[in-house]
Short mmCIF file of C-alpha atoms in Angstrom, two decimals:
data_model
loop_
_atom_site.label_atom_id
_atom_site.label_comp_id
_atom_site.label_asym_id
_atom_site.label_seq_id
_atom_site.Cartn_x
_atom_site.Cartn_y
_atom_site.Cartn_z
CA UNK A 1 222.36 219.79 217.15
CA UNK A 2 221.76 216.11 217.55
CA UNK A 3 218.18 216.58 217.92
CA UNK A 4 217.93 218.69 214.40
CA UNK A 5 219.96 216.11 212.54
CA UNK A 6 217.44 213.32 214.18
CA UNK A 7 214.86 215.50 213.06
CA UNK A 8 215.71 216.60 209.63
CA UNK A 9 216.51 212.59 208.98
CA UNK A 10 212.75 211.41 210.00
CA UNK A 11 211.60 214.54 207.84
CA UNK A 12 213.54 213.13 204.65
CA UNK A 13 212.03 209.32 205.75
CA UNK A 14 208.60 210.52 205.86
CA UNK A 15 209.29 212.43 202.30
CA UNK A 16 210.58 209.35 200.82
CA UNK A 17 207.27 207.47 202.18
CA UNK A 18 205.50 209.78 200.61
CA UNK A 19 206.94 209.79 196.97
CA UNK A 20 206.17 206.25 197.39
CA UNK A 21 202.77 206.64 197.55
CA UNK A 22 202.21 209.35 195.31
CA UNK A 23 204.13 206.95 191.79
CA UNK A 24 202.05 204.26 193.21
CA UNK A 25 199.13 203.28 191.25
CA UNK A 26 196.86 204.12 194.36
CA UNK A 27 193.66 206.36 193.39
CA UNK A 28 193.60 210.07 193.64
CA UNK A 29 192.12 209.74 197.13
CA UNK A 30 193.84 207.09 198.33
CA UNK A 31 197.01 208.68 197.53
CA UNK A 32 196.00 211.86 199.48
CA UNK A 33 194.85 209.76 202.17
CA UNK A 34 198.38 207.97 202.76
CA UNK A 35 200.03 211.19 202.81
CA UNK A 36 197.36 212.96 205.08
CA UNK A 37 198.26 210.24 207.56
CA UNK A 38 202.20 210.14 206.92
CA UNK A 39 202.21 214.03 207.38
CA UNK A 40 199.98 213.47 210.24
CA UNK A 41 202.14 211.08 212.59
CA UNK A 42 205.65 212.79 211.87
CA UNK A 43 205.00 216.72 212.56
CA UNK A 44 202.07 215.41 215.51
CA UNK A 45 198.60 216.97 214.02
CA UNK A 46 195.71 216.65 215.32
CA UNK A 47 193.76 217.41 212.33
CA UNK A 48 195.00 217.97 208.90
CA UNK A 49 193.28 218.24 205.01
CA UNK A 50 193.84 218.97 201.67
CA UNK A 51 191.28 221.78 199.84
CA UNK A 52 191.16 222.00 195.51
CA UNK A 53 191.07 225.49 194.22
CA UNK A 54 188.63 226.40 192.10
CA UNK A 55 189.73 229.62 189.74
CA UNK A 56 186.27 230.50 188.26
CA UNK A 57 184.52 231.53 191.76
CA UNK A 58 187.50 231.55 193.42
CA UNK A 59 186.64 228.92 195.83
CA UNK A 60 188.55 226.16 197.95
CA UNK A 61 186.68 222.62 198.29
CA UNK A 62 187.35 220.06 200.97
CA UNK A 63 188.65 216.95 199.21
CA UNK A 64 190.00 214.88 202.31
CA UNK A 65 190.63 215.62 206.04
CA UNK A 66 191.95 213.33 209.11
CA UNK A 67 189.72 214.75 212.26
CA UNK A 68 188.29 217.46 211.52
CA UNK A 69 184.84 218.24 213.64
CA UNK A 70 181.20 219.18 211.75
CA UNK A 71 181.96 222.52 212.21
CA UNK A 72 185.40 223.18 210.57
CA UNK A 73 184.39 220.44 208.22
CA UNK A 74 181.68 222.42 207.56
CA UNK A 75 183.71 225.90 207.01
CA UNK A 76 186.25 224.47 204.85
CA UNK A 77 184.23 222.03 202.42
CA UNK A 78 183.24 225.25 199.75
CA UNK A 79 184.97 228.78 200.76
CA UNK A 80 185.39 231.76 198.89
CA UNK A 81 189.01 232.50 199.18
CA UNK A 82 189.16 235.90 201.80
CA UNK A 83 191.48 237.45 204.21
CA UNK A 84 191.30 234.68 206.55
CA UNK A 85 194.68 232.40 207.51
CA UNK A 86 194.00 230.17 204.62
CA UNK A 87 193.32 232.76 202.17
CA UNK A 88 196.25 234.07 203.21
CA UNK A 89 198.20 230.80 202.19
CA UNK A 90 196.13 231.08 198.68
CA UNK A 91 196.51 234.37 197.86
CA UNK A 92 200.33 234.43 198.94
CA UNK A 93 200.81 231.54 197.38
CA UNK A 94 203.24 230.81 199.76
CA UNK A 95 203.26 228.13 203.05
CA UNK A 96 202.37 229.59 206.69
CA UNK A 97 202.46 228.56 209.86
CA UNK A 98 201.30 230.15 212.82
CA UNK A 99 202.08 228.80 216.69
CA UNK A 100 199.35 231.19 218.29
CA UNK A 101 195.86 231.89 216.76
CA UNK A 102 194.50 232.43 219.73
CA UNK A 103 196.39 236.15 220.52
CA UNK A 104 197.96 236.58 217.07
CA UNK A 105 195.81 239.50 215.38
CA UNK A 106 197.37 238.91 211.74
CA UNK A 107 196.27 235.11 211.63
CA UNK A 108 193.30 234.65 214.29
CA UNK A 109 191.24 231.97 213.36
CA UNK A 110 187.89 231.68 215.40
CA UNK A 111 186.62 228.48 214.92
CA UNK A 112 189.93 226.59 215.10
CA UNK A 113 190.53 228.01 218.63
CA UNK A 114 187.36 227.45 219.99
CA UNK A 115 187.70 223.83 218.52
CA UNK A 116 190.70 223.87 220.95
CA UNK A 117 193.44 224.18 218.37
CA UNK A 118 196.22 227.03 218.70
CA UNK A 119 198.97 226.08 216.33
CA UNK A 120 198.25 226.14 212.38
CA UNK A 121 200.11 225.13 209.50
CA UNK A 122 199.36 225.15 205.83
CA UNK A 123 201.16 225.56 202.14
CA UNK A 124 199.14 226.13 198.95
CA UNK A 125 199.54 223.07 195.82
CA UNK A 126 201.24 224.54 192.88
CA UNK A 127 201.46 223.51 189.49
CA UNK A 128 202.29 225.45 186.31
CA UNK A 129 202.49 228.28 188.34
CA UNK A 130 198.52 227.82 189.13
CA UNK A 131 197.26 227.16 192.36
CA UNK A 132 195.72 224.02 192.48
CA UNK A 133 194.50 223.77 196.24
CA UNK A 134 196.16 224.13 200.12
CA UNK A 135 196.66 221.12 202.35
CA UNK A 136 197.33 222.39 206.17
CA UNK A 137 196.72 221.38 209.33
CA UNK A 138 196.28 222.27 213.29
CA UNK A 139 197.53 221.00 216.28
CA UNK A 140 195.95 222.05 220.25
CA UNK A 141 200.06 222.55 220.90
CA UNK A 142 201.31 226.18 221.09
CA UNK A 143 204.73 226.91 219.11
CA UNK A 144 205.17 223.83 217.87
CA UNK A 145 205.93 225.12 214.25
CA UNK A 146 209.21 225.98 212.94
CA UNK A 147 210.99 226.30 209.53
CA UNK A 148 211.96 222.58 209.46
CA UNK A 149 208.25 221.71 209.89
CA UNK A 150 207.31 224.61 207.21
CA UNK A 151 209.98 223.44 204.61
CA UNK A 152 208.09 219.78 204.91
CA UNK A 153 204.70 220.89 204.20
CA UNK A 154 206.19 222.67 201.18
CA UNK A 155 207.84 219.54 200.21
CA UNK A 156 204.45 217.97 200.92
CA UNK A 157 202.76 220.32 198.69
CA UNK A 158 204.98 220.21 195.74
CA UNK A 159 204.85 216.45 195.80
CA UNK A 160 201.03 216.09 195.52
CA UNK A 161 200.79 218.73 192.58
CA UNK A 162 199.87 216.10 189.93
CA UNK A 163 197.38 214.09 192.28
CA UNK A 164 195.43 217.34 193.30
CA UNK A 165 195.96 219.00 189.33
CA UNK A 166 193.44 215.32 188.65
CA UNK A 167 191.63 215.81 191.41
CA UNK A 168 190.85 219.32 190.11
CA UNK A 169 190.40 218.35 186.29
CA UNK A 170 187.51 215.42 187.61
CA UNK A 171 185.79 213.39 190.21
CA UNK A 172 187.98 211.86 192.58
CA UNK A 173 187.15 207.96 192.01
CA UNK A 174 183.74 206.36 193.79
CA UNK A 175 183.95 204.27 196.90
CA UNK A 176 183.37 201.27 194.94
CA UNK A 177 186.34 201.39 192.62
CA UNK A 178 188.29 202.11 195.77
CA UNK A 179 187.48 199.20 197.43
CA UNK A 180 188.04 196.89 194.23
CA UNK A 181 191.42 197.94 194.15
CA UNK A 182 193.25 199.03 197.13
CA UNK A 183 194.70 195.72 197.96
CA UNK A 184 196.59 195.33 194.60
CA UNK A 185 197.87 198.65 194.77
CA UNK A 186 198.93 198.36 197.73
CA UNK A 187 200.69 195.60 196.51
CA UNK A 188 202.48 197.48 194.07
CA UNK A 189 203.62 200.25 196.32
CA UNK A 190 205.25 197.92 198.42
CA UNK A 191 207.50 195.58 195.86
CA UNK A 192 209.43 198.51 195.45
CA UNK A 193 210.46 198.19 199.23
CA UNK A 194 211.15 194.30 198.68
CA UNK A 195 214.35 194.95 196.63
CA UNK A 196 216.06 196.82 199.56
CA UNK A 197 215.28 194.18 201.94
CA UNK A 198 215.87 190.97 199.96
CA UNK A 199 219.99 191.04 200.28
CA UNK A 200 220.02 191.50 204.53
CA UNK A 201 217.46 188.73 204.43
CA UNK A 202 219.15 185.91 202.32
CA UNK A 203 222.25 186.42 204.64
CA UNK A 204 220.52 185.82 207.68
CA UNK A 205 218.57 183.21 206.22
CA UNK A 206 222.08 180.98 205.88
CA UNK A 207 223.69 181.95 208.80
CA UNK A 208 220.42 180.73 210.45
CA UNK A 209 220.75 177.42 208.37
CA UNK A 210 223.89 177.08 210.01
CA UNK A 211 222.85 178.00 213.54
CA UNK A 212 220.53 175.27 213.00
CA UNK A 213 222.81 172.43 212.41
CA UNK A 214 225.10 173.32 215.03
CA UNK A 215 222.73 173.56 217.65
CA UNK A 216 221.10 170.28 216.45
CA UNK A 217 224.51 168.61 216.97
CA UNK A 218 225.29 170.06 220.51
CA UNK A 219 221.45 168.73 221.11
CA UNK A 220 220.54 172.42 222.65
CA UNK A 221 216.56 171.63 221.51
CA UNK A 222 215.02 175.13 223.22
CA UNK A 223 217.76 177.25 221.09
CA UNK A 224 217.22 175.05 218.19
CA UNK A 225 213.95 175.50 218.59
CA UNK A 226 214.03 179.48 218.65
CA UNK A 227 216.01 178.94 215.92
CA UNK A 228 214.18 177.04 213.52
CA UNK A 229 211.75 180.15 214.63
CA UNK A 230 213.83 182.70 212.94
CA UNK A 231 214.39 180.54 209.75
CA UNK A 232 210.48 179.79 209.24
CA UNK A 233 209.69 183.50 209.72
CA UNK A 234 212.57 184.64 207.33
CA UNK A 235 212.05 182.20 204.53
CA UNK A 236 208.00 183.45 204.97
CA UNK A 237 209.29 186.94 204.63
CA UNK A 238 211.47 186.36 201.55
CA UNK A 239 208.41 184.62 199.92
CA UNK A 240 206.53 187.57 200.34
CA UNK A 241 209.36 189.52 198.95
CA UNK A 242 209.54 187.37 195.61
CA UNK A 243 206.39 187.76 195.35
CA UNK A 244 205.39 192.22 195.70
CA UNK A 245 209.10 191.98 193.37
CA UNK A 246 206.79 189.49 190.80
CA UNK A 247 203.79 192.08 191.14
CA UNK A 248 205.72 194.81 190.31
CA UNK A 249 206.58 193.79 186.93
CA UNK A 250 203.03 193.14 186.00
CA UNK A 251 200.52 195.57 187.50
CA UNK A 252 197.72 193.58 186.14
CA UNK A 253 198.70 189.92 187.85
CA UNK A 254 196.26 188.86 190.59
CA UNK A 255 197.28 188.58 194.42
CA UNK A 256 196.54 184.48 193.82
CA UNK A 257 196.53 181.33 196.19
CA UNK A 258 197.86 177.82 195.99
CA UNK A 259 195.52 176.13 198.24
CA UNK A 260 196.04 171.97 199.45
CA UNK A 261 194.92 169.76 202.85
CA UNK A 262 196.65 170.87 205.97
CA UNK A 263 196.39 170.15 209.51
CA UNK A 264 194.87 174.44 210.86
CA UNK A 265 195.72 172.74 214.42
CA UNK A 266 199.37 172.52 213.37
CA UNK A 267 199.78 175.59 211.89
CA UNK A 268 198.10 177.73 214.75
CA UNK A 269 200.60 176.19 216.86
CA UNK A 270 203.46 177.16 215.16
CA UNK A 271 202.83 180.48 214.51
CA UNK A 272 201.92 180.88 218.32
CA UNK A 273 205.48 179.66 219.01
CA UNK A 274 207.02 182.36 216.74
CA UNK A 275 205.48 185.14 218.37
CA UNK A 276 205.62 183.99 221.93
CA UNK A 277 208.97 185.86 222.66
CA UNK A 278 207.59 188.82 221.68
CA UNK A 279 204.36 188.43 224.02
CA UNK A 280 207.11 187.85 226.46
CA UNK A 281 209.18 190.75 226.24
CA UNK A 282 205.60 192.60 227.27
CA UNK A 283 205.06 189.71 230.15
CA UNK A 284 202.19 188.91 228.31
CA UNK A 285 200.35 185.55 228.50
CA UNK A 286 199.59 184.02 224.99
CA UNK A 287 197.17 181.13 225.28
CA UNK A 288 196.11 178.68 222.52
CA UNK A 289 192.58 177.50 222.49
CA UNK A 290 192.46 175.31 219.21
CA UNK A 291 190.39 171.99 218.83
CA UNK A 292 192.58 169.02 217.47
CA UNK A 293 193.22 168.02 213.86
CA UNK A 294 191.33 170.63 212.42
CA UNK A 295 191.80 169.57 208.05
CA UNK A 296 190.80 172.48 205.65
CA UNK A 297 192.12 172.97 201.94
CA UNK A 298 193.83 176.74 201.84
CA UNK A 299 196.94 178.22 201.08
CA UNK A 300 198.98 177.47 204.18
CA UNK A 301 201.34 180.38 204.10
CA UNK A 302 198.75 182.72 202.96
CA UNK A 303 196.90 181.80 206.00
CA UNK A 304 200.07 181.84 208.27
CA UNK A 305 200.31 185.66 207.57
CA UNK A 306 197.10 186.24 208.32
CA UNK A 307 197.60 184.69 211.55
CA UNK A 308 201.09 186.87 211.98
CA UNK A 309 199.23 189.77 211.22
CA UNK A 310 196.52 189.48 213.58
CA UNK A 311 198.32 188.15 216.32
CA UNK A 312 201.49 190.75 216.08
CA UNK A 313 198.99 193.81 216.41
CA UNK A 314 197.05 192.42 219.70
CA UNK A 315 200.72 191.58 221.52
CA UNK A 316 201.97 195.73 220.29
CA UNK A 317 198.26 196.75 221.12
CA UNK A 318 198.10 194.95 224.31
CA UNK A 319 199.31 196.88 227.65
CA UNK A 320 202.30 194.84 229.37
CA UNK A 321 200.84 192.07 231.40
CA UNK A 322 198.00 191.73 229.24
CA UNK A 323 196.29 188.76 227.81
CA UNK A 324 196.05 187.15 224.29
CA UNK A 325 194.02 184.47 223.29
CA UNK A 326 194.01 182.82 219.88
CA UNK A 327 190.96 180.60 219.36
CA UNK A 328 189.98 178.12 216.76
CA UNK A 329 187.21 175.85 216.11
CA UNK A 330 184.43 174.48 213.65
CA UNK A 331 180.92 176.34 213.32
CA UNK A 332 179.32 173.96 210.44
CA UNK A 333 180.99 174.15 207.27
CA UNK A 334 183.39 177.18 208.41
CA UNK A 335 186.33 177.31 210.91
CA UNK A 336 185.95 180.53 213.64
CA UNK A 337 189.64 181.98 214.10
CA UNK A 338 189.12 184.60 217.07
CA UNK A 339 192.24 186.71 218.03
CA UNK A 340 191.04 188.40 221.49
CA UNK A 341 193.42 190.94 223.00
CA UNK A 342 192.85 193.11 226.47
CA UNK A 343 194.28 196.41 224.73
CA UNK A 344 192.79 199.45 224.50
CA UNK A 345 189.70 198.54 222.05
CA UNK A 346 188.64 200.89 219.03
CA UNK A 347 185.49 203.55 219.03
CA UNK A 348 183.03 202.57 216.90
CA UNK A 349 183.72 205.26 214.40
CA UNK A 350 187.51 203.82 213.47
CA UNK A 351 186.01 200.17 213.21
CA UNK A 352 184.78 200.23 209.53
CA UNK A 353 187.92 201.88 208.54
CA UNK A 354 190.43 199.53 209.66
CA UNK A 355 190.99 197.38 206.80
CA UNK A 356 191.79 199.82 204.75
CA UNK A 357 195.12 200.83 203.34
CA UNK A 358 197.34 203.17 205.07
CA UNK A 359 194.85 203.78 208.18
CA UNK A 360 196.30 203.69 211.43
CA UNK A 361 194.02 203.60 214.79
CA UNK A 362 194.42 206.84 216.94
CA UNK A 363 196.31 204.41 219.74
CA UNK A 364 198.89 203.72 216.91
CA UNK A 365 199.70 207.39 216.17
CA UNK A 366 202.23 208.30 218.67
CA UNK A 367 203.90 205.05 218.19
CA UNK A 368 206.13 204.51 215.67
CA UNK A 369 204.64 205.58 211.96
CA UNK A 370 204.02 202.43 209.86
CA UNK A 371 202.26 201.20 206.34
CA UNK A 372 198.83 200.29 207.99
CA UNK A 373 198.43 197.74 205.74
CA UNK A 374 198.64 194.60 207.94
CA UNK A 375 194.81 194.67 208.44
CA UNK A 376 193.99 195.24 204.75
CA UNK A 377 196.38 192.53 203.26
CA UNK A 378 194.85 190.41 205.47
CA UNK A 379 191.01 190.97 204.33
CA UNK A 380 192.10 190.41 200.53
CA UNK A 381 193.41 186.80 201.65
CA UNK A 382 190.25 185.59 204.00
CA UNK A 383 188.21 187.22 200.76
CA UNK A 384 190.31 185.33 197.90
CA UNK A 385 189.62 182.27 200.18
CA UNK A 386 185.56 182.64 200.31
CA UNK A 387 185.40 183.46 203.97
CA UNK A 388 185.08 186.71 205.88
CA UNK A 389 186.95 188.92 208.48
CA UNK A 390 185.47 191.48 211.02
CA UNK A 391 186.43 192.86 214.33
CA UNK A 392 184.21 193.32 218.12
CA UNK A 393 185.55 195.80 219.96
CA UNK A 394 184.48 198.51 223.39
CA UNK A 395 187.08 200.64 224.37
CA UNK A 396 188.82 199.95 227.67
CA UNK A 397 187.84 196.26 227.37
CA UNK A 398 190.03 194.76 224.06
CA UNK A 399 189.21 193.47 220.58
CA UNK A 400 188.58 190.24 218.75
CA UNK A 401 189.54 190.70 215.39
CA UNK A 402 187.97 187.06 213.63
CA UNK A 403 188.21 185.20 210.51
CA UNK A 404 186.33 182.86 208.65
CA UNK A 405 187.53 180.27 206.21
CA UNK A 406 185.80 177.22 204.30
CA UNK A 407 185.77 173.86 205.68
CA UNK A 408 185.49 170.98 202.67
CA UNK A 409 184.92 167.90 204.30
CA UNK A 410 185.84 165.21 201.90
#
């Protein structure tokens, strides 16, 4: 009984994600692409898609899909709606799962099984009382389908109705708008989060301020120190918050920067020291390899979060005991920042995806579901700055996610 209630309260989570994503101001894809990967992590598929109906010839188009191979990619991009499982769903009009293709006559489903997949799952987009498309999925896991999972893939559906009804009615937007504006969007799907979070934070922001000077009397300097830690970090976070809550009351305001002289040297340091007790907890070693006094002119906290962001994902990439090495230093008129990890590493084929919102790395998707925008966020602020950000990577030896930035002698 526990385990249902657990359940049914990550299945309302993951539905609340969701309507997030679909009021943002994402694009059509985009949208469908968040929710392909939310859907995704909390029912464990290994492949999932959405399909737009077509009521003139009666045929379903693939619009999106998370893993599919060439030849299911293949089948589903433009069928003629038959007898199969999916025309089924469409002809029904009503969701399906079933937890054995393999030996179950009524739903068999060739291809999928000898793709190694025996579970499948799938409820048709409805709007108007017109069928608009199916999204579904499979999974290689036998009877892992139940009602619960069933009920969320209806919710699922229902929820996308108006994204895949525009899909339907036009072309879903080119690559190139996409990549214009993902990062504000992104922006504005988040402020709405900022508004929940801002109260917790301002209280431990002042009982922090008063940890502070009472450890400062008693002259404790390594708790003072972790301390003034946790105050830097949370008055960094409530910045950020101030700022997605500014965003969201003007979709059209830029993601800007207030850029002025600072010491890089400095700053690495300090952001080293607030995420050494996390390398710690995973007996990792966190070593600093940054040439001295090191003067550029850039936002400092922008930067910082860059930093954060790269540096958090190698230490919850990295394998306990693992290494993590945070390099800086001048290459003519640019400073090299090199964040080298001894994780996993990433296949060449998830590489050019990473920066973009939403997507999270196959060795994320068991973990813990979150926004996948770290990566992305990150990009926009190197770009806004005139430098550049790009990753090396061979699986089983780590990554080096690096960043370039401007150097204006004066």
């Amino acid at each position: 009984m526990q385990q249902q209630g657990q359940q049914k309260n990550k299945y309302l989570y993951v539905l609340s994600d969701i309507s997030d994503i679909v009021s943002s101001s994402l694009s059509e894809r985009e949208v469908l692409d968040g929710v392909l990967w939310e859907l995704g992590n909390v029912i464990d598929l290994d492949v999932c898609w959405v399909q737009k109906y077509s009521p003139g010839n009666k045929t379903l188009t693939l619009v999106i899909h998370h893993g599919l191979s060439d030849q299911l990619v293949k089948e589903l991009e433009a069928m003629t709606v038959g007898n199969d499982i999916i025309g089924v769903v469409a002809q029904t009009r009503k969701p399906l799962f079933c937890n054995d293709m393999a030996n179950d006559a009524n739903y068999r489903w060739e291809s999928a099984v000898q793709n190694g997949f025996l579970s499948f799952i799938a409820s048709p987009v409805i709007s108007g009382g017109q069928l608009l498309g199916i999204i579904g999925g499979l999974s290689a896991k036998a009877d892992i389908f139940t009602v619960n999972e069933l009920k969320l893939m209806a919710a699922v559906s229902a929820s996308i109705s108006e994204v895949c009804r525009k899909v339907a009615s036009g072309p879903v937007d080119t690559e190139m708008a996409k990549q214009q504006d993902e990062i504000t969007h992104t922006h504005l799907f988040l402020s709405a989060l900022s508004h929940e979070l801002k109260t917790p934070l301002t209280a431990i922001i002042a009982s922090t301020g008063l940890l502070i000077e009472e450890l400062d009397r008693q002259h404790e300097a390594v708790l003072l120190k972790l301390a003034e830690n946790i105050s830097r970090s949370a008055s960094s976070l409530q910045n950020r918050l101030n700022e997605l809550i500014n965003l969201s009351k003007n979709k059209d305001e830029s993601y800007g920067i207030a850029k002025k002289d600072f010491d890089f040297s400095m700053l690495a340091a300090e952001v080293a020291d607030q995420v050494l007790s996390l390398a710690k907890q995973k007996k990792q070693t966190l070593s600093l390899e940054v040439e001295p006094y090191i003067k550029i002119n850039a936002d400092d906290q922008r930067i910082e979060q860059v930093l954060l962001n790269l540096l958090s994902n190698a230490i919850k990439f990295t394998p306990e005991g693992g290494q993590i090495f945070l390099r800086a230093a001048k290459d003519g008129n640019r400073l090299v920042i090199n964040v080298q990890d001894t994780g996993p590493g990433i296949p060449n084929e998830e590489k050019r995806k990473l920066f973009i919102p939403y997507y999270h790395p196959s060795s994320d998707r068991s973990g813990i579901p979150g926004l996948g925008l770290g990566l992305a966020i990150s990009k926009q602020i190197v770009e806004l700055h005139g430098g550049a950000i790009w990753v090396q990577s061979d699986v089983g030896k780590g990554s080096t996610f690096s960043f370039s930035l401007p150097i204006h002698e004066k």
